[in-house]
GROMACS .gro file of C-alpha atoms in nm:
model
  149
    1GLN     CA    1  20.487   2.445  -0.876
    2GLY     CA    2  20.744   2.178  -0.816
    3ASN     CA    3  20.874   1.855  -0.939
    4ALA     CA    4  20.605   1.687  -1.164
    5GLY     CA    5  20.734   1.352  -1.076
    6ASN     CA    6  20.636   1.409  -0.722
    7ASP     CA    7  20.277   1.500  -0.816
    8VAL     CA    8  19.968   1.286  -0.815
    9VAL     CA    9  19.658   1.397  -1.004
   10SER     CA   10  19.310   1.264  -0.998
   11GLY     CA   11  18.974   1.426  -1.122
   12GLY     CA   12  18.613   1.385  -1.118
   13ALA     CA   13  18.400   1.299  -1.420
   14GLY     CA   14  18.041   1.387  -1.592
   15GLN     CA   15  17.896   1.718  -1.513
   16ASP     CA   16  18.131   1.807  -1.194
   17THR     CA   17  18.412   2.027  -1.280
   18ALA     CA   18  18.621   1.944  -0.964
   19VAL     CA   19  18.997   1.831  -1.001
   20TYR     CA   20  19.218   1.745  -0.706
   21ALA     CA   21  19.591   1.742  -0.723
   22GLY     CA   22  19.860   1.637  -0.454
   23SER     CA   23  20.219   1.619  -0.380
   24ILE     CA   24  20.407   1.365  -0.161
   25ASP     CA   25  20.649   1.614  -0.053
   26ASP     CA   26  20.424   1.745   0.235
   27ARG     CA   27  20.300   2.031   0.016
   28GLY     CA   28  19.947   1.906   0.041
   29PHE     CA   29  19.696   1.899  -0.226
   30ARG     CA   30  19.531   2.147  -0.416
   31MET     CA   31  19.168   2.171  -0.534
   32SER     CA   32  19.000   2.316  -0.837
   33SER     CA   33  18.620   2.374  -0.903
   34ASP     CA   34  18.680   2.498  -1.257
   35ASP     CA   35  18.833   2.229  -1.450
   36GLY     CA   36  19.183   2.337  -1.342
   37ALA     CA   37  19.151   2.701  -1.435
   38THR     CA   38  19.244   2.824  -1.073
   39TRP     CA   39  19.362   2.636  -0.781
   40THR     CA   40  19.313   2.635  -0.381
   41LEU     CA   41  19.566   2.492  -0.147
   42GLY     CA   42  19.379   2.232   0.059
   43GLY     CA   43  19.672   2.120   0.272
   44GLN     CA   44  19.531   2.313   0.583
   45ALA     CA   45  19.214   2.108   0.578
   46VAL     CA   46  19.112   2.004   0.924
   47GLY     CA   47  19.228   1.650   1.006
   48PHE     CA   48  19.467   1.640   0.672
   49ARG     CA   49  19.805   1.519   0.762
   50GLY     CA   50  20.119   1.511   0.542
   51GLY     CA   51  20.190   1.476   0.183
   52VAL     CA   52  19.976   1.275  -0.089
   53GLN     CA   53  20.083   0.934  -0.191
   54SER     CA   54  19.769   0.866  -0.394
   55LEU     CA   55  19.416   1.012  -0.407
   56ALA     CA   56  19.083   0.907  -0.575
   57VAL     CA   57  18.730   1.055  -0.650
   58THR     CA   58  18.423   0.951  -0.836
   59ALA     CA   59  18.156   1.082  -1.033
   60ALA     CA   60  17.889   0.906  -0.846
   61SER     CA   61  17.974   1.139  -0.529
   62PRO     CA   62  18.187   1.431  -0.655
   63ALA     CA   63  18.212   1.590  -0.309
   64LEU     CA   64  18.400   1.257  -0.185
   65VAL     CA   65  18.793   1.249  -0.180
   66LEU     CA   66  19.002   0.970  -0.067
   67ILE     CA   67  19.370   1.033  -0.005
   68CYS     CA   68  19.648   0.779   0.114
   69ASN     CA   69  19.918   0.986   0.300
   70GLU     CA   70  20.138   0.932   0.643
   71ALA     CA   71  19.810   0.913   0.843
   72GLY     CA   72  19.676   0.614   0.657
   73LEU     CA   73  19.355   0.626   0.433
   74GLN     CA   74  19.191   0.949   0.488
   75ARG     CA   75  18.838   1.045   0.366
   76SER     CA   76  18.665   1.376   0.303
   77SER     CA   77  18.299   1.401   0.212
   78ASP     CA   78  18.309   1.786   0.177
   79ARG     CA   79  18.555   1.826  -0.112
   80GLY     CA   80  18.858   1.839   0.109
   81VAL     CA   81  18.740   2.081   0.378
   82THR     CA   82  18.777   1.815   0.651
   83PHE     CA   83  18.937   1.469   0.650
   84THR     CA   84  18.904   1.184   0.894
   85THR     CA   85  19.159   0.881   0.904
   86ILE     CA   86  18.956   0.570   0.826
   87GLN     CA   87  19.237   0.312   0.841
   88ALA     CA   88  19.612   0.326   0.920
   89THR     CA   89  19.726   0.141   0.621
   90CYS     CA   90  19.708   0.239   0.266
   91GLY     CA   91  19.843   0.215  -0.081
   92PRO     CA   92  19.744   0.300  -0.454
   93LEU     CA   93  19.372   0.408  -0.498
   94SER     CA   94  19.147   0.386  -0.742
   95SER     CA   95  18.783   0.418  -0.820
   96THR     CA   96  18.493   0.357  -1.064
   97PRO     CA   97  18.239   0.627  -1.199
   98GLY     CA   98  17.967   0.419  -1.003
   99GLY     CA   99  18.147   0.483  -0.668
  100THR     CA  100  18.345   0.176  -0.600
  101PHE     CA  101  18.671   0.234  -0.428
  102TYR     CA  102  18.982   0.011  -0.430
  103VAL     CA  103  19.296   0.042  -0.212
  104GLY     CA  104  19.620  -0.153  -0.281
  105GLY     CA  105  19.933  -0.184  -0.060
  106ALA     CA  106  19.994  -0.474   0.205
  107ALA     CA  107  19.618  -0.488   0.279
  108PRO     CA  108  19.422  -0.449  -0.032
  109ALA     CA  109  19.040  -0.382   0.000
  110ARG     CA  110  18.719  -0.294  -0.196
  111SER     CA  111  18.467  -0.033  -0.078
  112THR     CA  112  18.114  -0.030  -0.247
  113ASP     CA  113  17.962   0.232  -0.023
  114ARG     CA  114  18.193   0.512  -0.124
  115GLY     CA  115  18.458   0.449   0.142
  116ALA     CA  116  18.246   0.397   0.465
  117THR     CA  117  18.337   0.030   0.489
  118TRP     CA  118  18.608  -0.201   0.329
  119THR     CA  119  18.625  -0.565   0.232
  120PRO     CA  120  18.954  -0.730   0.197
  121ILE     CA  121  19.069  -0.858  -0.139
  122THR     CA  122  19.316  -1.136  -0.210
  123ARG     CA  123  19.668  -0.996  -0.299
  124PRO     CA  124  19.849  -1.174  -0.593
  125GLU     CA  125  20.091  -1.409  -0.462
  126SER     CA  126  20.088  -1.233  -0.113
  127ARG     CA  127  20.280  -0.927  -0.257
  128ASP     CA  128  20.203  -0.569  -0.179
  129ILE     CA  129  20.001  -0.412  -0.458
  130THR     CA  130  20.207  -0.111  -0.576
  131ALA     CA  131  19.989   0.004  -0.866
  132LEU     CA  132  19.613  -0.068  -0.960
  133GLY     CA  133  19.350   0.021  -1.219
  134VAL     CA  134  18.977  -0.060  -1.245
  135ASN     CA  135  18.777  -0.090  -1.552
  136PRO     CA  136  18.537   0.174  -1.531
  137THR     CA  137  18.240  -0.017  -1.674
  138ASN     CA  138  18.315  -0.346  -1.485
  139ALA     CA  139  18.435  -0.288  -1.124
  140MET     CA  140  18.537  -0.655  -1.080
  141ALA     CA  141  18.812  -0.621  -1.352
  142ILE     CA  142  19.125  -0.491  -1.172
  143LEU     CA  143  19.451  -0.438  -1.303
  144THR     CA  144  19.716  -0.453  -1.062
  145GLU     CA  145  20.122  -0.439  -1.031
  146ALA     CA  146  20.269  -0.631  -0.731
  147ALA     CA  147  20.606  -0.567  -0.572
  148ILE     CA  148  20.877  -0.833  -0.630
  149ASP     CA  149  21.091  -0.936  -0.370
   0.00000   0.00000   0.00000
């Protein structure tokens, strides 16, 4: 429960019924394995730190969850049971059904190996990317919003 304006939501696709929701106010995140009918608090996961600023999942690997929070970019390969911080900087997250992930912010990057390694991408006019979306059928088509000074 809480202010819906403070929540971020992402869900799996295809045959998987996993749905993840998070809150930026340190309430952690919640997981559902039945399309949102019931929810489990995941904020006590090993390695998880703070609220959720953004999160992403992909149908290509439904057990994989990427979360941006106060620790930076965190990765779970076990549906949110444990998390590892993979980089200190973070921003909005997006993914394709095929498993390509994108992170925005001051250091935007792309991962084609489900978040294991990241390749920097050029920021528009050297501005922080504050929102992004990826065409699900063409991972090279990225829609971004950049901060204006």
